[in-house]
Tab-separated table of C-alpha atoms in Angstrom:
chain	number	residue	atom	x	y	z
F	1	UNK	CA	0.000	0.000	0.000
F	2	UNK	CA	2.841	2.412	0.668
F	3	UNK	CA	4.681	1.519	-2.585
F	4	UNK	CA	1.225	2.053	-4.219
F	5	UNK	CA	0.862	5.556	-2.718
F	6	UNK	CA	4.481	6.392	-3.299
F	7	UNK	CA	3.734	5.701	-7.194
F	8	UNK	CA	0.757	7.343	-7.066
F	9	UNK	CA	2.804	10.721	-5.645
F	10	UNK	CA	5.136	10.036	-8.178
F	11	UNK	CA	2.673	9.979	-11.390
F	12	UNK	CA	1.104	13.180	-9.766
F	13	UNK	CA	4.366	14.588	-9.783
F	14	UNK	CA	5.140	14.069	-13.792
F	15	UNK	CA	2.033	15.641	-14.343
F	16	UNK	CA	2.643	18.971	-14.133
F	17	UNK	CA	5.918	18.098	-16.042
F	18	UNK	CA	3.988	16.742	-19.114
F	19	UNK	CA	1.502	20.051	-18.823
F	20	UNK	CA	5.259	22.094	-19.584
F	21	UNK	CA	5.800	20.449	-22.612
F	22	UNK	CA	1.989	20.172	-23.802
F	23	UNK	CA	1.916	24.040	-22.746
F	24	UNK	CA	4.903	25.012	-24.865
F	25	UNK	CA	3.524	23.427	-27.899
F	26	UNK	CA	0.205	24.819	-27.757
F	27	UNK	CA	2.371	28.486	-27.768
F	28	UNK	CA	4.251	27.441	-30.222
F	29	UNK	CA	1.411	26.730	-32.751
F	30	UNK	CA	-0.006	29.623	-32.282
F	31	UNK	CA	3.025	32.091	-32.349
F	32	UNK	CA	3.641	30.330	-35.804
F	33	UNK	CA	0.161	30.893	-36.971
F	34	UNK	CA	0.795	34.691	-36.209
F	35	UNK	CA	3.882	34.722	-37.814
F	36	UNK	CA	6.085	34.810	-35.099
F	37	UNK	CA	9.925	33.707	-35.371
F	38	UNK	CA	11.068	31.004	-33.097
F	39	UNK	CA	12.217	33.849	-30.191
F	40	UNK	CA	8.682	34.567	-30.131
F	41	UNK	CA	7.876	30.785	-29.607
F	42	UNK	CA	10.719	31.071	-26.101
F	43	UNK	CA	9.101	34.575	-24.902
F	44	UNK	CA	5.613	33.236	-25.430
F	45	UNK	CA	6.323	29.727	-23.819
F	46	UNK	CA	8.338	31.179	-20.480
F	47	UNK	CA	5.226	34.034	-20.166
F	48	UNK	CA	2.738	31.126	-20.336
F	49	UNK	CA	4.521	28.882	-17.480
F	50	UNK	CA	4.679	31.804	-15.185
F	51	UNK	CA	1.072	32.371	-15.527
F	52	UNK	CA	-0.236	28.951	-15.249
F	53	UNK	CA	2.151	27.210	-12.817
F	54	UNK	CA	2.248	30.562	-10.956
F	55	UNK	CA	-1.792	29.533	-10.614
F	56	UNK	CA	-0.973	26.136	-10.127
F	57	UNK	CA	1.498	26.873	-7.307
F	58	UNK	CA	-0.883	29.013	-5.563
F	59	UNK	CA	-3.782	27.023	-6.072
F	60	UNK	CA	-2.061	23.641	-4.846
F	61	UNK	CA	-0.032	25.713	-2.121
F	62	UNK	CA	-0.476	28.821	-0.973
F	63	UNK	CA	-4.214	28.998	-1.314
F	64	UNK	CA	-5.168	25.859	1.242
F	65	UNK	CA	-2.786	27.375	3.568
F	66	UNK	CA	-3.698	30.816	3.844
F	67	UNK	CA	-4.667	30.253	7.434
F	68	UNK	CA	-0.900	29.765	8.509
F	69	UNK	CA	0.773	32.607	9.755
F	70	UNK	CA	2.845	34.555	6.918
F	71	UNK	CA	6.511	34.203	7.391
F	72	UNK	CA	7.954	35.701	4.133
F	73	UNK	CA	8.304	38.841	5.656
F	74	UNK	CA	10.778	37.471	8.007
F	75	UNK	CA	12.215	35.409	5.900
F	76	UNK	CA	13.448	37.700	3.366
F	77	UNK	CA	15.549	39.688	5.188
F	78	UNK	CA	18.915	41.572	3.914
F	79	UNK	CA	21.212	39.040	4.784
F	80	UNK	CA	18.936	36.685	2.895
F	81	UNK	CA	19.052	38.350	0.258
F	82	UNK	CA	22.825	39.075	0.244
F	83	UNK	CA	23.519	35.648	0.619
F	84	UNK	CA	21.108	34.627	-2.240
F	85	UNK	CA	23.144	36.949	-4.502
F	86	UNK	CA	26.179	35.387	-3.616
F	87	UNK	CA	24.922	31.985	-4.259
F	88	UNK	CA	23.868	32.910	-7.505
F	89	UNK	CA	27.266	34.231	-8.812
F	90	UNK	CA	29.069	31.156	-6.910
F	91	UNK	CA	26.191	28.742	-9.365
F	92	UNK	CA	26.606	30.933	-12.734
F	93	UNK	CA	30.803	30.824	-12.069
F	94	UNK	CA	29.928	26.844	-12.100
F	95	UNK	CA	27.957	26.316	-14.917
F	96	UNK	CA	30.128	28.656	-16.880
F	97	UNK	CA	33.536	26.509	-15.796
F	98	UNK	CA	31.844	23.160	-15.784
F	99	UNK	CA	30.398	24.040	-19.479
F	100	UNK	CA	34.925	25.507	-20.485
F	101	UNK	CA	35.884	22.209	-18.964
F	102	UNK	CA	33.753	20.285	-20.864
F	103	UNK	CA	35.626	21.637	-24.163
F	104	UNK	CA	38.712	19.534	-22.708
F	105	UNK	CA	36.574	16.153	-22.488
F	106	UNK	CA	34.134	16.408	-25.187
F	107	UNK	CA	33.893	18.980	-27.419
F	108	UNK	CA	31.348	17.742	-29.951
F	109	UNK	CA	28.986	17.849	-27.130
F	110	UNK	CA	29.880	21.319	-25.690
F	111	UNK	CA	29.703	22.978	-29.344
F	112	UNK	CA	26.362	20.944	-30.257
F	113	UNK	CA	25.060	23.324	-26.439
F	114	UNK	CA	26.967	26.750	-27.435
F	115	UNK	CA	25.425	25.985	-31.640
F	116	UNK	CA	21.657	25.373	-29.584
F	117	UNK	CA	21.836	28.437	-27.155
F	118	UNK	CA	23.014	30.875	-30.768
F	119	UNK	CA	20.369	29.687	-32.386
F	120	UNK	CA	17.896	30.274	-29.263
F	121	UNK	CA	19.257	33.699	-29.256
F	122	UNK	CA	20.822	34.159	-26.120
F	123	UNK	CA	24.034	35.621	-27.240
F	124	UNK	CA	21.845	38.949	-29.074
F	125	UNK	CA	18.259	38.599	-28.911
F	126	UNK	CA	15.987	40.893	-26.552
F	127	UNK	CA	13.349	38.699	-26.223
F	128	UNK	CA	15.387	35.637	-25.649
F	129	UNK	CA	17.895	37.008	-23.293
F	130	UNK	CA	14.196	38.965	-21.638
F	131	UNK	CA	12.532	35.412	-21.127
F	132	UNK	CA	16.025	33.601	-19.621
F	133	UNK	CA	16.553	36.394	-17.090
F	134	UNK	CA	13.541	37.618	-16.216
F	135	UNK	CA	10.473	34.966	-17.145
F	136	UNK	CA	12.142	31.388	-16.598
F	137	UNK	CA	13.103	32.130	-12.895
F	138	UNK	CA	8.841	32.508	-12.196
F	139	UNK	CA	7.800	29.937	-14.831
F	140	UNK	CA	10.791	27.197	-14.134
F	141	UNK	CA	10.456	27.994	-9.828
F	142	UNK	CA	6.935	27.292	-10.027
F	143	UNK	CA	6.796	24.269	-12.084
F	144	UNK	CA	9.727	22.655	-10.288
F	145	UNK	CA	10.138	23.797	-6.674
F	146	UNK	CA	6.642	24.686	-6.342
F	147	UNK	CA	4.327	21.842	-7.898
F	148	UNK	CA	6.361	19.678	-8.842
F	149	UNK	CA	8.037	19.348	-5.359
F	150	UNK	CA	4.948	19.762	-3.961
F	151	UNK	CA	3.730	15.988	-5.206
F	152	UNK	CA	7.161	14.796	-4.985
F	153	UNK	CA	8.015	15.467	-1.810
F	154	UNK	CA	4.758	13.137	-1.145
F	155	UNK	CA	6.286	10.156	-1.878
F	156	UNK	CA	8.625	9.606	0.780
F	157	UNK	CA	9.557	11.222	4.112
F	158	UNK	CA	13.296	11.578	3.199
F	159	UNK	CA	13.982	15.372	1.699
F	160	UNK	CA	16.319	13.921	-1.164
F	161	UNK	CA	13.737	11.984	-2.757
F	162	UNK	CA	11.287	14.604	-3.393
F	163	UNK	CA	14.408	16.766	-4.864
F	164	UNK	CA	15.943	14.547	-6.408
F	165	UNK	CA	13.075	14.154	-8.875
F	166	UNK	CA	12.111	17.571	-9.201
F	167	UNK	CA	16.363	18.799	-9.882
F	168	UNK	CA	16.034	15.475	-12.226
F	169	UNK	CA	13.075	16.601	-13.911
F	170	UNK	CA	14.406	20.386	-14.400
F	171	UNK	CA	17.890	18.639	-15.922
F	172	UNK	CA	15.448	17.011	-18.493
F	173	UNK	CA	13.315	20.046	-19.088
F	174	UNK	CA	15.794	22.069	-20.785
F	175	UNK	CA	16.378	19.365	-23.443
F	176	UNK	CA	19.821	20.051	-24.279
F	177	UNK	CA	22.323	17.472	-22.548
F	178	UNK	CA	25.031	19.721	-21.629
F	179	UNK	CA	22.343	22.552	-20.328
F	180	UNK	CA	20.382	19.485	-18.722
F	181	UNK	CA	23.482	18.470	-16.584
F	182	UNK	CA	24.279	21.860	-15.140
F	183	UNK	CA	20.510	22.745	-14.078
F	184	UNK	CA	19.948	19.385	-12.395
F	185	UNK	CA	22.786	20.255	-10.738
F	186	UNK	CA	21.572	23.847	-9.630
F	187	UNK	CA	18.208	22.370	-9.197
F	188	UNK	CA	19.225	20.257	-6.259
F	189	UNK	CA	20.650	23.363	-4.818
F	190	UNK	CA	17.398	25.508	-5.447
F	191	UNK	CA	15.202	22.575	-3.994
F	192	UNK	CA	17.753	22.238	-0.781
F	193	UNK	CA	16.995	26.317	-0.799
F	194	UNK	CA	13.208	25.868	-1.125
F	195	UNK	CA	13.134	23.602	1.408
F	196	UNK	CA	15.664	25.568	3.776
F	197	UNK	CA	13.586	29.308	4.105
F	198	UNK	CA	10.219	26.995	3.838
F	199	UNK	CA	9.563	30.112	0.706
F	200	UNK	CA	10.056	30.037	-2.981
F	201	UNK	CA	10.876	33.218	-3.372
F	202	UNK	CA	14.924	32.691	-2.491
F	203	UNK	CA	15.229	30.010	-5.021
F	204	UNK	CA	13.409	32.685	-7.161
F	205	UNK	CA	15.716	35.123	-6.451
F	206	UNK	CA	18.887	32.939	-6.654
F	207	UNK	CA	17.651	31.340	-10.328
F	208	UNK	CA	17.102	35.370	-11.322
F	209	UNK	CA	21.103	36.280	-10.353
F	210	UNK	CA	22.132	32.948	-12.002
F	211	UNK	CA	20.653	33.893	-15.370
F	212	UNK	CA	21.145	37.244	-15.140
F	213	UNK	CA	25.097	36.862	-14.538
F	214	UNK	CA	25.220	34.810	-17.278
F	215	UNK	CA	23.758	36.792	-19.752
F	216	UNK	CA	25.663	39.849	-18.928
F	217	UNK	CA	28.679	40.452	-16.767
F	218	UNK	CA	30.051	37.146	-15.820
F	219	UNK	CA	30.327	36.482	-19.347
F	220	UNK	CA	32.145	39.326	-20.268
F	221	UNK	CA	34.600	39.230	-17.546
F	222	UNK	CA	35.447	35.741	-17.554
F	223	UNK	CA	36.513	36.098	-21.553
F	224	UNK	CA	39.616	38.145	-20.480
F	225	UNK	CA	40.951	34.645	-18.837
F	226	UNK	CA	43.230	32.903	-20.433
F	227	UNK	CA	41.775	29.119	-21.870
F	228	UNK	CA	43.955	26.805	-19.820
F	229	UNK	CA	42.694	23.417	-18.924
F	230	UNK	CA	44.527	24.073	-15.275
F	231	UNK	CA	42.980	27.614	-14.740
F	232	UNK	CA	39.120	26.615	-16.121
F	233	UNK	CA	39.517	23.379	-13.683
F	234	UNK	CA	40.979	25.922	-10.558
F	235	UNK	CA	37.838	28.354	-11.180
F	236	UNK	CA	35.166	25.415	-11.329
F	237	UNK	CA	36.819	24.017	-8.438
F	238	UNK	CA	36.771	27.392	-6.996
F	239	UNK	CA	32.941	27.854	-7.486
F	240	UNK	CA	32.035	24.502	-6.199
F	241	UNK	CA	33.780	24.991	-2.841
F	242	UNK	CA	32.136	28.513	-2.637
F	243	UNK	CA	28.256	27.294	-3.189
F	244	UNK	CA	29.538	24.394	-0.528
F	245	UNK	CA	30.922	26.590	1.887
F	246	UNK	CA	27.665	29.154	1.946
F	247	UNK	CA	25.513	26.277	1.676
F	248	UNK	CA	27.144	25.443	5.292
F	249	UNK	CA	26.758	28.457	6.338
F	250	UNK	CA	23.605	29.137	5.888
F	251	UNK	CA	22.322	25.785	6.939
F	252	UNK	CA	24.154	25.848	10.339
F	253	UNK	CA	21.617	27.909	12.719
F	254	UNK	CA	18.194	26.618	13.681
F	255	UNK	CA	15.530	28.588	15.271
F	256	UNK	CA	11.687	27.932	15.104
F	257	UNK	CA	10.437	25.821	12.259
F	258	UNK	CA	8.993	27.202	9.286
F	259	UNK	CA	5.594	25.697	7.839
F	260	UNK	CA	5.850	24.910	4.267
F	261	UNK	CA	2.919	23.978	2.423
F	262	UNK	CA	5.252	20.403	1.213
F	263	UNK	CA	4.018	17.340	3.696
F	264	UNK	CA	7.958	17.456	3.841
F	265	UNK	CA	9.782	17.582	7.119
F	266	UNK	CA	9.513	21.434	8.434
F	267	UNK	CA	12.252	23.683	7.081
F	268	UNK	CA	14.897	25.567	9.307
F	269	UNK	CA	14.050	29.410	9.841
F	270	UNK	CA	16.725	32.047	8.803
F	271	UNK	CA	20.413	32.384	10.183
């Protein structure tokens, strides 16, 4: 009977996975039947998840828990947010590195992800650039740490199965196997973050500095480094120790327990 419920969870889960993809090709067909150039198709499918999982989310979480007491305002304090910025950076340095290392180990891969993300647009395009920084933090947060987490964390009483399968199901979501490596990656950070201020907003936050450092400065200042296989390997190295370390630091404090609207184990309040 537990297995049965556990599968059940898990099904409910890949629902709102399977609505993504359903969702982007209904937007697709009709940006084409306006006319619309495939940038349209990326602006119109990121406005459309933020709007319906944004529902979804609030309709599955926030809305049959409105009688809890509000703890956001608490929650997202300055040194919150300071340390949400820095996580971001330390996350963009490591997708950046891990993505230069890559070119070492296999190239064919890493140019078949930088030939996908020119043709997306993201080196020159508004709209495309628009939708990455500022729509597929909402859309992506509420599909994956807010519903999707919200039936996976269901299925077991253990935190790392429920994030597991929502970071696993972000990985697959971007399609591309180089970009689907780094965000599963990030994902299990962002879930670990969900589940750690018991809000989505920091892992909303956090995905906005990610994209937004890599679609301008980061970028920009990293291409004055010289390509060495040593250097790239020092810097990812470098980035991986610093999401670690402020991972540890922000997980070491425990106050009162913040109610989440998961049936997960209650999160830790605030440092």
């Amino acid at each position: 009977m537990k297995f049965l419920k556990g599968l059940g969870w898990f099904f409910m889960s890949t629902l709102p996975f399977a609505a993504a993809f359903l969702l982007m090709v209904v937007v697709g067909v009709i940006v084409l039947i306006f006319g619309l150039d495939e940038n349209g198709i990326i602006f119109g499918s990121h406005l459309a998840m933020a709007a319906a999982f944004g529902l979804w989310y609030y309709l599955a979480c926030v809305h049959p828990n409105k009688h809890l007491p509000k703890k956001e305002g608490r929650i997202i304090t300055a040194p919150v947010v300071g340390w949400a910025i820095a996580t971001g950076i330390m996350l963009c340095l490591f997708n950046t590195q891990l993505v230069k290392v890559g070119e070492y180990f296999v190239p064919h891969i890493v140019m078949e992800f930088y030939e996908a993300m020119e043709e997306a647009g993201f080196n020159d395009n508004f709209y495309a650039i628009g939708a990455a920084v500022l729509l597929a933090p909402l859309g992506e947060e509420f599909l994956c740490r807010g519903v999707i987490h919200h039936y996976a964390a269901k299925i077991s009483k253990h935190f790392w199965v429920g994030n597991m399968i929502q970071a696993l199901l972000f990985g697959i979501l971007h399609m591309q196997l180089v970009q689907g490596t780094y965000a599963f990656i990030i994902g299990l950070v962002f879930g670990w973050l969900r589940y750690r201020y018991g809000t989505i907003l920091v892992p909303i936050l956090v995905h906005f500095v990610v994209n937004f450092s890599t679609a301008s400065w980061l970028g920009i200042l990293l291409s004055g480094v010289p390509a060495k296989m040593m250097l790239d390997i020092g810097l990812l190295a470098l980035a991986i120790g610093g999401t670690a370390w402020i991972l540890i630091l922000i997980g070491k404090k425990e106050e009162e327990p913040v109610t989440t609207c998961h049936s997960e184990p209650q999160a830790k309040n605030l440092r």
